[in-house]
Amino acid sequence: MIKSFACTATALLSLLTVVHSIIDPATFDPDKCSSSTLNFNFFHAYDQVTDETLAAYGFAYLSIRTSSDSSNCETPLARVFDTARPTCGDGDLTGAPDDGKAIIVQEKSRCGGADDCADGGTIEFDWNGALVNLRSMRILDMDEAVEVSVKIHTHPDWTVLPAPSHPGNGQHVTYDFGGGVDSVTQLRVHFVGSGGIPSLTYTKCEPIVHGDPHFKTWAGHKFDYHGQCDLLLVHAPHFQQGQGLDLQVRTEQRSFFSFVSRVAIKIGNDILEVGYRDLLLNGALHDNLPVNGSLDLSGYPVTYTDEPFPNGRAQKVYTIQINSMESIRISVFNHFMAIRFLHINPRNYRDATGLYGDYNSLRMLARDGTTVLQHDPDQYGAEWQVNDQDAQLFAQAQAPQYPQACRPAPSIADGSRHLRHGITKAQARDACQRGMAADIGDCVFDVMATGDLGMIQSMRWVVKTIEVTGDAIDAGIGGTTTVGSDVAAATNWWVGNVANVTNPGIDIEELFFLH
């Protein structure tokens, strides 16, 4: 069944109501999630778009397929069309300089090159259960109408969005999805006639806990919880086809702040425990693990690096590599720890519960699976205290332990949690802005709580190296370029030299962030 919406403001509000019934706008900020622009410049003209190639260039778990009612059209794989060098006399897809290569529904022709099918067809993007927040899409050759529809998580039916503008005369348009659509699992673009898509921009949320401690769920909900106890972050019994994953964190309080002091993760029958000064595997101490050394966690390599921040302050990073794309990263800076899930396979977490939220519903649910607690972070945090029904992962117990309740956060009535060593809010904000912290609000909170301006270095997204391959080599750029820790300069270099000739989703190594 397809639900149709007319191209009106009322229709758009109706659609957003559907989305916001799942995602609370007060705590959901998808624009602070990682942004991806999918283009096809890393393909060669006339290539077929395969899942393997997309994954190799950083778009894991994305599938692109085509369909058509016409026997004149080639399906089910899209072809790549070079808008700067049109083939088969197909000049109507000649793009602007930034459009580069586009995907098309290929016509069955004998010209031996890319040629979009005049009889029309559909291009479908499927993230295979992962959630994306659509922001914009380029559409080429708007001679005839184009219909755009999406599937939103937990809503099984296709929803038709307000139609893109229809300027005619083969013009190209940028479609903003009516201001953006969140929690999308599939996108379908139907061309009545010819046309192509050179780029699609979206954000994708991946969960994290960091700092004093701040949490972001599967859906991008942000909340803080400052109680002290052992907490169940993720329980995913069907992880890796039933191998199972449990992830717990231990929080501690200091007079001015709180933090994650230990992390324990169980996969299969093995338990890895990480602290500020120690590392345990199944209870055995591994304090001599060399840099770039590795351990085996139920068949998954755990690697260790200790490269310092640009300001010289120490950090440790433990990476559990699930497959060539997916990993779980545990980062340690001073006494603070951060846990990030990167490039997740959504099938691994389809039944996941815990502090990161209920993956199936995207809500912050109590253990009963029905009570919604996303407006009460203190109650929500206490709800997911490790109890006697959960696996006991930490080698040594630390008070409080269930059934003793989590120790509540110190009172902030006197403002002491937010001011230390004379650092004012204005000073903290100025330092965070100059340091380009990834989240200014969280940065200010933590700097004022800890009194440590040096923390800002660990909060930054630092583009450290950019590896350029594929068509960039053809363009004479190639190689590995080091751009240091100047984020603005790195971004300008990337946009000016690489963005239009290679895939922005290519391997941009980032220095981990606690923020």
Coordinates of C-alpha atoms in Angstrom, one line a residue:
M1 CA 0.0 0.0 0.0
I2 CA 1.3 3.5 -0.9
K3 CA 0.2 6.6 1.1
S4 CA 0.1 9.6 -1.1
F5 CA 0.5 13.2 0.0
A6 CA -0.2 16.2 -2.1
C7 CA 2.5 18.8 -2.6
T8 CA 1.4 21.2 0.1
A9 CA 2.6 22.5 3.4
T10 CA -0.2 20.6 5.1
A11 CA 1.1 17.4 3.5
L12 CA 4.6 18.0 4.7
L13 CA 3.4 18.7 8.2
S14 CA 1.5 15.4 8.1
L15 CA 4.6 13.6 7.1
L16 CA 6.7 15.2 9.8
T17 CA 4.0 14.3 12.4
V18 CA 4.6 10.7 11.4
V19 CA 8.3 11.0 11.9
H20 CA 8.1 13.0 15.2
S21 CA 5.7 10.5 16.7
I22 CA 8.8 8.3 16.8
I23 CA 11.5 10.8 17.4
D24 CA 11.2 13.5 20.1
P25 CA 12.4 16.7 18.5
A26 CA 13.4 18.1 21.9
T27 CA 16.2 15.5 22.2
F28 CA 16.8 14.4 18.6
D29 CA 19.3 16.3 16.5
P30 CA 20.1 14.3 13.4
D31 CA 22.2 17.2 12.0
K32 CA 24.7 16.5 14.7
C33 CA 25.1 12.9 13.4
S34 CA 27.7 12.1 10.8
S35 CA 27.0 13.4 7.4
S36 CA 27.5 11.5 4.1
T37 CA 27.3 12.6 0.5
L38 CA 26.9 9.7 -1.8
N39 CA 28.2 10.4 -5.3
F40 CA 29.4 8.1 -8.0
N41 CA 32.7 9.7 -9.0
F42 CA 34.7 6.7 -7.7
F43 CA 33.0 4.6 -10.4
H44 CA 34.0 4.5 -14.1
A45 CA 31.5 5.5 -16.7
Y46 CA 29.2 2.6 -17.7
D47 CA 30.1 0.6 -14.5
Q48 CA 27.3 -1.3 -12.8
V49 CA 26.7 -0.2 -9.2
T50 CA 27.3 -3.2 -6.9
D51 CA 26.9 -3.6 -3.2
E52 CA 30.6 -4.6 -3.0
T53 CA 31.8 -1.4 -4.6
L54 CA 29.6 0.7 -2.4
A55 CA 30.9 -1.0 0.7
A56 CA 34.5 -0.6 -0.4
Y57 CA 34.1 3.1 -0.6
G58 CA 32.5 3.5 2.8
F59 CA 28.8 3.0 2.2
A60 CA 28.3 -0.3 4.0
Y61 CA 24.9 -2.1 3.9
L62 CA 23.6 0.2 1.1
S63 CA 22.1 -1.5 -1.9
I64 CA 21.0 0.3 -5.1
R65 CA 18.6 -1.4 -7.5
T66 CA 16.6 -0.4 -10.6
S67 CA 13.3 -1.6 -12.0
S68 CA 11.1 -0.7 -14.9
D69 CA 7.9 -1.8 -16.6
S70 CA 9.5 -1.5 -20.0
S71 CA 11.4 -4.3 -21.6
N72 CA 13.7 -1.6 -23.2
C73 CA 15.3 -0.9 -19.8
E74 CA 18.1 -2.9 -18.2
T75 CA 17.6 -4.0 -14.6
P76 CA 18.3 -4.6 -11.7
L77 CA 21.7 -2.8 -11.4
A78 CA 22.1 0.9 -12.0
R79 CA 24.7 2.1 -14.5
V80 CA 27.0 5.1 -14.1
F81 CA 26.8 8.0 -16.5
D82 CA 29.5 10.6 -16.8
T83 CA 27.7 13.9 -17.1
A84 CA 30.9 15.7 -18.3
R85 CA 31.4 13.2 -21.1
P86 CA 27.9 12.1 -22.3
T87 CA 27.7 8.9 -24.4
C88 CA 25.2 7.5 -26.9
G89 CA 24.2 11.0 -27.9
D90 CA 22.6 11.5 -24.5
G91 CA 23.4 15.2 -24.0
D92 CA 20.3 15.9 -21.9
L93 CA 22.2 14.5 -18.8
T94 CA 25.1 16.9 -19.2
G95 CA 25.5 18.2 -15.7
A96 CA 26.9 21.3 -13.9
P97 CA 30.6 21.0 -13.1
D98 CA 29.8 19.7 -9.6
D99 CA 27.5 16.9 -10.8
G100 CA 30.2 14.5 -12.0
K101 CA 28.9 11.0 -12.5
A102 CA 25.3 10.0 -12.0
I103 CA 23.4 6.7 -11.8
I104 CA 20.7 5.9 -14.3
V105 CA 18.3 3.2 -15.4
Q106 CA 20.2 1.9 -18.4
E107 CA 18.5 1.5 -21.8
K108 CA 19.1 -1.7 -23.7
S109 CA 21.0 -0.1 -26.6
R110 CA 23.8 -1.1 -29.0
C111 CA 25.8 2.0 -28.6
G112 CA 28.1 0.4 -26.0
G113 CA 27.9 3.2 -23.5
A114 CA 25.7 4.6 -20.7
D115 CA 22.3 5.7 -21.9
D116 CA 19.3 6.4 -19.7
C117 CA 16.1 4.6 -20.5
A118 CA 13.6 6.9 -22.2
D119 CA 10.7 4.7 -21.0
G120 CA 11.4 5.5 -17.4
G121 CA 12.0 3.4 -14.4
T122 CA 12.8 3.4 -10.6
I123 CA 16.0 3.7 -8.7
E124 CA 15.7 2.3 -5.1
F125 CA 18.2 2.9 -2.3
D126 CA 18.0 0.3 0.6
W127 CA 20.0 0.8 3.7
N128 CA 19.0 -2.7 4.9
G129 CA 17.6 -1.7 8.2
A130 CA 20.1 1.1 9.0
L131 CA 18.5 4.5 9.6
V132 CA 19.4 7.6 7.7
N133 CA 18.1 11.2 7.7
L134 CA 17.7 12.4 4.1
R135 CA 18.8 16.0 3.4
S136 CA 19.1 16.6 -0.3
M137 CA 19.3 14.9 -3.7
R138 CA 20.3 16.1 -7.2
I139 CA 18.0 15.1 -10.0
L140 CA 19.0 15.5 -13.6
D141 CA 16.9 16.1 -16.8
M142 CA 13.5 17.2 -15.3
D143 CA 11.6 16.9 -18.5
E144 CA 8.9 14.8 -16.9
A145 CA 7.5 14.2 -13.4
V146 CA 9.5 12.4 -10.8
E147 CA 7.9 10.7 -7.8
V148 CA 9.9 10.3 -4.5
S149 CA 8.8 7.9 -1.8
V150 CA 10.4 6.6 1.4
K151 CA 9.9 3.9 4.1
I152 CA 10.3 5.2 7.6
H153 CA 11.5 2.9 10.4
T154 CA 8.5 1.2 12.2
H155 CA 6.2 2.2 9.3
P156 CA 6.0 -0.6 6.8
D157 CA 4.2 1.3 4.0
W158 CA 5.8 3.5 1.3
T159 CA 5.0 7.2 1.8
V160 CA 5.1 9.5 -1.2
L161 CA 6.7 12.8 -0.5
P162 CA 5.9 16.2 -2.0
A163 CA 7.0 16.1 -5.6
P164 CA 10.3 17.8 -6.7
S165 CA 9.8 21.0 -8.7
H166 CA 9.2 20.3 -12.4
P167 CA 10.9 23.1 -14.4
G168 CA 10.9 21.1 -17.7
N169 CA 13.3 21.7 -20.6
G170 CA 15.7 19.1 -19.2
Q171 CA 16.8 21.3 -16.2
H172 CA 18.4 19.8 -13.1
V173 CA 17.1 20.4 -9.6
T174 CA 18.2 20.0 -6.0
Y175 CA 15.5 18.4 -4.0
D176 CA 15.5 18.9 -0.2
F177 CA 12.9 16.3 0.8
G178 CA 10.6 19.0 2.0
G179 CA 13.2 20.2 4.6
G180 CA 14.5 16.7 5.4
V181 CA 13.0 13.3 6.4
D182 CA 14.4 11.3 9.3
S183 CA 14.7 7.6 10.2
V184 CA 14.5 6.4 6.6
T185 CA 15.4 2.9 5.7
Q186 CA 14.5 2.9 2.0
L187 CA 14.2 5.6 -0.7
R188 CA 12.5 5.1 -4.1
V189 CA 12.8 7.6 -7.0
H190 CA 10.6 6.9 -10.0
F191 CA 11.2 8.6 -13.3
V192 CA 8.3 8.8 -15.8
G193 CA 10.9 9.3 -18.5
S194 CA 14.7 9.7 -18.6
G195 CA 16.7 11.1 -15.7
G196 CA 19.6 10.5 -13.4
I197 CA 20.8 11.0 -9.8
P198 CA 24.4 12.3 -9.3
S199 CA 24.4 12.8 -5.5
L200 CA 22.4 12.1 -2.3
T201 CA 23.2 13.7 1.1
Y202 CA 22.1 12.3 4.4
T203 CA 23.1 12.0 8.0
K204 CA 23.4 8.8 10.0
C205 CA 23.4 8.5 13.8
E206 CA 25.6 6.1 15.6
P207 CA 25.5 5.7 19.4
I208 CA 28.1 7.0 21.7
V209 CA 28.8 7.6 25.4
H210 CA 31.5 10.1 26.4
G211 CA 32.6 12.9 28.7
D212 CA 30.7 13.7 31.9
P213 CA 28.9 11.2 30.7
H214 CA 26.8 12.2 27.7
F215 CA 24.8 9.5 25.8
K216 CA 23.5 9.4 22.3
T217 CA 21.1 6.6 21.3
W218 CA 20.7 4.7 18.1
A219 CA 18.2 7.4 16.9
G220 CA 20.3 10.4 17.9
H221 CA 18.5 11.2 21.3
K222 CA 20.9 13.0 23.6
F223 CA 20.8 12.8 27.4
D224 CA 23.1 13.0 30.4
Y225 CA 23.1 10.6 33.3
H226 CA 25.4 11.3 36.3
G227 CA 24.5 8.5 38.7
Q228 CA 27.1 6.1 39.9
C229 CA 26.7 2.3 39.3
D230 CA 27.1 -0.4 36.6
L231 CA 24.9 0.3 33.6
L232 CA 23.7 -1.9 30.8
L233 CA 24.6 0.0 27.6
V234 CA 23.6 -2.7 25.0
H235 CA 22.1 -6.2 25.2
A236 CA 21.9 -7.7 21.7
P237 CA 21.2 -11.5 21.9
H238 CA 21.2 -11.9 18.1
F239 CA 24.5 -10.2 17.4
Q240 CA 26.4 -12.0 14.7
Q241 CA 23.8 -14.6 14.1
G242 CA 23.2 -15.5 17.7
Q243 CA 26.7 -15.1 19.1
G244 CA 25.3 -12.3 21.3
L245 CA 26.8 -9.1 22.7
D246 CA 26.5 -7.4 26.1
L247 CA 28.2 -4.1 26.8
Q248 CA 28.3 -2.6 30.3
V249 CA 29.9 0.6 31.7
R250 CA 30.8 1.5 35.2
T251 CA 30.3 5.2 36.2
E252 CA 32.0 7.0 39.0
Q253 CA 31.5 10.4 40.6
R254 CA 34.0 13.0 41.7
S255 CA 33.1 16.1 43.6
F256 CA 32.6 18.1 40.5
F257 CA 31.8 15.6 37.7
S258 CA 31.2 12.0 36.8
F259 CA 32.6 9.7 34.1
V260 CA 32.8 6.2 32.7
S261 CA 35.6 4.5 34.5
R262 CA 35.4 1.0 33.1
V263 CA 33.9 -0.8 30.1
A264 CA 33.1 -4.5 29.9
I265 CA 32.0 -6.2 26.7
K266 CA 31.0 -9.8 26.2
I267 CA 30.8 -11.4 22.7
G268 CA 30.1 -15.1 22.7
N269 CA 31.9 -16.6 25.7
D270 CA 34.7 -14.1 26.0
I271 CA 34.7 -10.9 28.2
L272 CA 37.0 -7.9 27.6
E273 CA 37.3 -5.3 30.4
V274 CA 39.0 -2.0 29.8
G275 CA 40.0 0.5 32.6
Y276 CA 42.2 3.6 32.7
R277 CA 45.3 1.6 33.7
D278 CA 44.5 -2.0 32.9
L279 CA 43.0 -4.5 30.3
L280 CA 41.5 -7.8 31.2
L281 CA 40.4 -10.7 29.0
N282 CA 38.3 -13.3 30.8
G283 CA 39.6 -12.0 34.1
A284 CA 43.3 -12.3 33.1
L285 CA 45.4 -9.1 33.1
H286 CA 47.0 -8.1 29.8
D287 CA 49.0 -5.0 30.9
N288 CA 51.8 -5.6 28.5
L289 CA 49.9 -5.4 25.2
P290 CA 52.2 -3.6 22.8
V291 CA 51.2 -0.7 20.6
N292 CA 49.5 -2.1 17.5
G293 CA 49.3 -5.5 19.3
S294 CA 46.1 -7.4 19.4
L295 CA 44.0 -9.9 21.4
D296 CA 41.3 -12.3 20.2
L297 CA 37.8 -11.7 21.5
S298 CA 35.6 -14.7 20.4
G299 CA 37.3 -14.5 17.0
Y300 CA 37.3 -10.7 16.7
P301 CA 40.7 -8.9 16.8
V302 CA 41.1 -6.2 19.5
T303 CA 43.9 -3.8 18.5
Y304 CA 45.5 -1.2 20.7
T305 CA 47.0 2.2 19.8
D306 CA 48.4 5.0 21.9
E307 CA 49.1 7.9 19.5
P308 CA 48.9 11.2 21.5
F309 CA 46.8 14.2 20.7
P310 CA 48.4 17.1 18.8
N311 CA 48.9 18.8 22.2
G312 CA 50.9 15.9 23.5
R313 CA 48.3 14.6 25.9
A314 CA 48.1 10.8 26.1
Q315 CA 45.2 8.7 24.8
K316 CA 44.5 5.0 24.4
V317 CA 42.3 3.5 21.7
Y318 CA 41.0 -0.1 21.7
T319 CA 39.2 -1.2 18.5
I320 CA 37.2 -4.4 18.2
Q321 CA 37.0 -5.2 14.5
I322 CA 33.7 -7.0 13.8
N323 CA 34.3 -7.1 10.0
S324 CA 36.1 -5.0 7.3
M325 CA 33.7 -2.1 8.0
E326 CA 32.1 -2.5 11.4
S327 CA 33.9 -1.9 14.7
I328 CA 33.4 -0.9 18.3
R329 CA 35.9 1.7 19.6
I330 CA 36.8 2.3 23.2
S331 CA 38.8 5.4 23.8
V332 CA 40.6 6.5 27.0
F333 CA 41.7 10.1 27.8
N334 CA 42.8 10.9 31.3
H335 CA 40.1 9.1 33.4
F336 CA 37.4 9.7 30.8
M337 CA 36.3 6.9 28.4
A338 CA 34.2 6.9 25.2
I339 CA 32.5 4.1 23.4
R340 CA 31.5 4.4 19.8
F341 CA 29.8 2.0 17.4
L342 CA 31.1 2.6 13.8
H343 CA 29.5 1.4 10.5
I344 CA 27.1 -0.9 12.3
N345 CA 25.3 -3.8 10.6
P346 CA 21.7 -3.1 11.6
R347 CA 20.9 -6.8 11.5
N348 CA 23.2 -7.3 14.5
Y349 CA 21.1 -4.9 16.7
R350 CA 17.6 -5.5 15.5
D351 CA 16.6 -6.7 19.0
A352 CA 19.0 -4.5 21.0
T353 CA 17.9 -2.9 24.3
G354 CA 19.7 -0.9 27.0
L355 CA 20.8 2.7 27.6
Y356 CA 21.4 3.2 23.9
G357 CA 17.7 2.6 23.4
D358 CA 15.4 0.1 21.9
Y359 CA 16.7 -0.4 18.3
N360 CA 13.4 -1.7 17.1
S361 CA 11.2 1.2 18.2
L362 CA 14.0 3.8 18.5
R363 CA 12.6 4.9 21.8
M364 CA 14.1 5.1 25.3
L365 CA 12.1 2.3 26.9
A366 CA 12.1 0.8 30.3
R367 CA 12.9 -2.9 30.7
D368 CA 9.3 -3.8 30.3
G369 CA 9.6 -2.8 26.6
T370 CA 6.6 -0.5 26.7
T371 CA 7.1 2.4 29.2
V372 CA 8.7 5.4 27.6
L373 CA 11.3 7.3 29.7
Q374 CA 12.9 9.6 27.3
H375 CA 11.7 12.7 29.2
D376 CA 13.3 11.6 32.5
P377 CA 17.0 10.7 32.0
D378 CA 17.5 10.1 35.7
Q379 CA 14.8 7.5 35.8
Y380 CA 15.9 6.1 32.5
G381 CA 19.5 5.7 33.6
A382 CA 18.5 4.1 36.9
E383 CA 16.2 1.7 35.0
W384 CA 19.2 0.2 33.2
Q385 CA 21.4 -0.4 36.2
V386 CA 22.9 -3.9 35.8
N387 CA 20.6 -6.2 37.9
D388 CA 20.5 -9.9 38.8
Q389 CA 19.0 -10.8 35.5
D390 CA 21.9 -9.4 33.5
A391 CA 25.3 -11.0 32.8
Q392 CA 27.9 -10.0 35.5
L393 CA 30.8 -8.8 33.3
F394 CA 33.1 -6.9 35.6
A395 CA 35.8 -9.0 37.3
Q396 CA 35.4 -7.1 40.6
A397 CA 32.3 -5.6 42.1
Q398 CA 32.1 -1.9 43.1
A399 CA 29.4 -0.2 45.1
P400 CA 26.6 0.3 44.6
Q401 CA 25.5 -3.1 43.3
Y402 CA 21.9 -4.1 42.6
P403 CA 19.6 -4.2 44.6
Q404 CA 21.3 -1.2 46.0
A405 CA 20.2 1.8 43.8
C406 CA 22.5 3.9 41.7
R407 CA 24.1 6.7 43.7
P408 CA 22.4 9.9 42.5
A409 CA 24.2 12.8 41.1
P410 CA 25.4 15.5 43.5
S411 CA 23.0 18.5 43.8
I412 CA 23.7 21.3 41.3
A413 CA 21.6 23.8 43.2
D414 CA 24.7 25.7 44.2
G415 CA 26.2 25.6 40.7
S416 CA 29.3 23.7 41.9
R417 CA 29.0 21.1 39.2
H418 CA 29.3 23.8 36.6
L419 CA 32.2 25.9 38.0
R420 CA 35.7 24.9 39.0
H421 CA 39.0 26.7 39.4
G422 CA 37.4 30.0 38.5
I423 CA 36.5 29.0 34.9
T424 CA 33.4 30.8 33.8
K425 CA 30.8 29.7 31.3
A426 CA 32.0 32.4 28.9
Q427 CA 35.6 31.3 29.2
A428 CA 34.7 27.7 28.6
R429 CA 32.5 28.5 25.6
D430 CA 35.2 30.7 24.0
A431 CA 37.8 27.9 24.5
C432 CA 35.5 25.3 23.0
Q433 CA 34.7 27.5 20.0
R434 CA 38.3 28.2 19.4
G435 CA 39.1 24.5 19.8
M436 CA 36.4 23.5 17.3
A437 CA 34.8 21.0 19.7
A438 CA 32.3 18.8 17.9
D439 CA 29.5 19.7 20.3
I440 CA 29.9 23.1 21.9
G441 CA 27.2 22.5 24.6
D442 CA 28.7 19.3 25.9
C443 CA 32.2 20.8 25.7
V444 CA 31.3 23.8 27.9
F445 CA 29.6 21.4 30.4
D446 CA 32.7 19.2 30.7
V447 CA 35.3 21.9 30.8
M448 CA 33.4 23.7 33.6
A449 CA 32.8 20.5 35.5
T450 CA 36.4 19.3 35.3
G451 CA 38.3 22.6 35.2
D452 CA 40.4 21.1 32.4
L453 CA 40.8 23.3 29.4
G454 CA 43.1 20.7 27.9
M455 CA 40.2 18.4 27.4
I456 CA 39.2 20.4 24.4
Q457 CA 41.9 18.8 22.3
S458 CA 40.2 15.4 22.9
M459 CA 36.8 16.8 21.9
R460 CA 37.7 17.8 18.4
W461 CA 37.0 16.1 15.1
V462 CA 40.5 16.3 13.7
V463 CA 40.9 15.4 10.0
K464 CA 44.4 13.8 10.3
T465 CA 45.1 12.3 7.0
I466 CA 43.1 12.0 3.7
E467 CA 43.8 9.1 1.5
V468 CA 42.9 9.7 -2.1
T469 CA 42.4 6.8 -4.5
G470 CA 40.3 6.0 -7.5
D471 CA 39.4 8.8 -9.9
A472 CA 41.5 11.2 -7.8
I473 CA 44.6 9.4 -9.0
D474 CA 43.4 9.9 -12.6
A475 CA 43.1 13.6 -11.8
G476 CA 46.7 13.7 -10.7
I477 CA 46.1 14.2 -7.0
G478 CA 46.7 10.7 -5.6
G479 CA 48.9 9.7 -2.6
T480 CA 48.5 10.4 1.0
T481 CA 48.3 14.1 2.1
T482 CA 48.8 15.1 5.7
V483 CA 46.9 18.1 6.7
G484 CA 47.5 18.2 10.4
S485 CA 45.0 19.2 13.1
D486 CA 43.7 22.4 11.6
V487 CA 40.2 21.4 10.8
A488 CA 39.3 24.4 8.8
A489 CA 42.4 24.1 6.6
A490 CA 41.8 20.4 6.2
T491 CA 38.2 20.9 5.2
N492 CA 39.1 23.6 2.7
W493 CA 41.8 21.4 1.2
W494 CA 39.4 18.5 0.9
V495 CA 36.7 20.5 -0.7
G496 CA 39.0 22.4 -3.1
N497 CA 41.1 19.4 -4.2
V498 CA 39.1 16.2 -3.8
A499 CA 35.4 16.5 -3.3
N500 CA 34.5 16.8 -6.9
V501 CA 36.8 14.0 -8.2
T502 CA 36.5 11.3 -5.6
N503 CA 34.1 10.0 -3.0
P504 CA 33.6 12.2 0.1
G505 CA 32.9 9.0 2.0
I506 CA 36.3 7.6 1.2
D507 CA 38.7 6.8 4.1
I508 CA 39.0 10.1 6.0
E509 CA 40.8 9.0 9.2
E510 CA 39.6 10.9 12.2
L511 CA 41.2 11.3 15.6
F512 CA 38.7 9.8 18.0
F513 CA 36.6 12.2 19.9
L514 CA 35.3 12.1 23.5
H515 CA 32.8 14.7 22.3

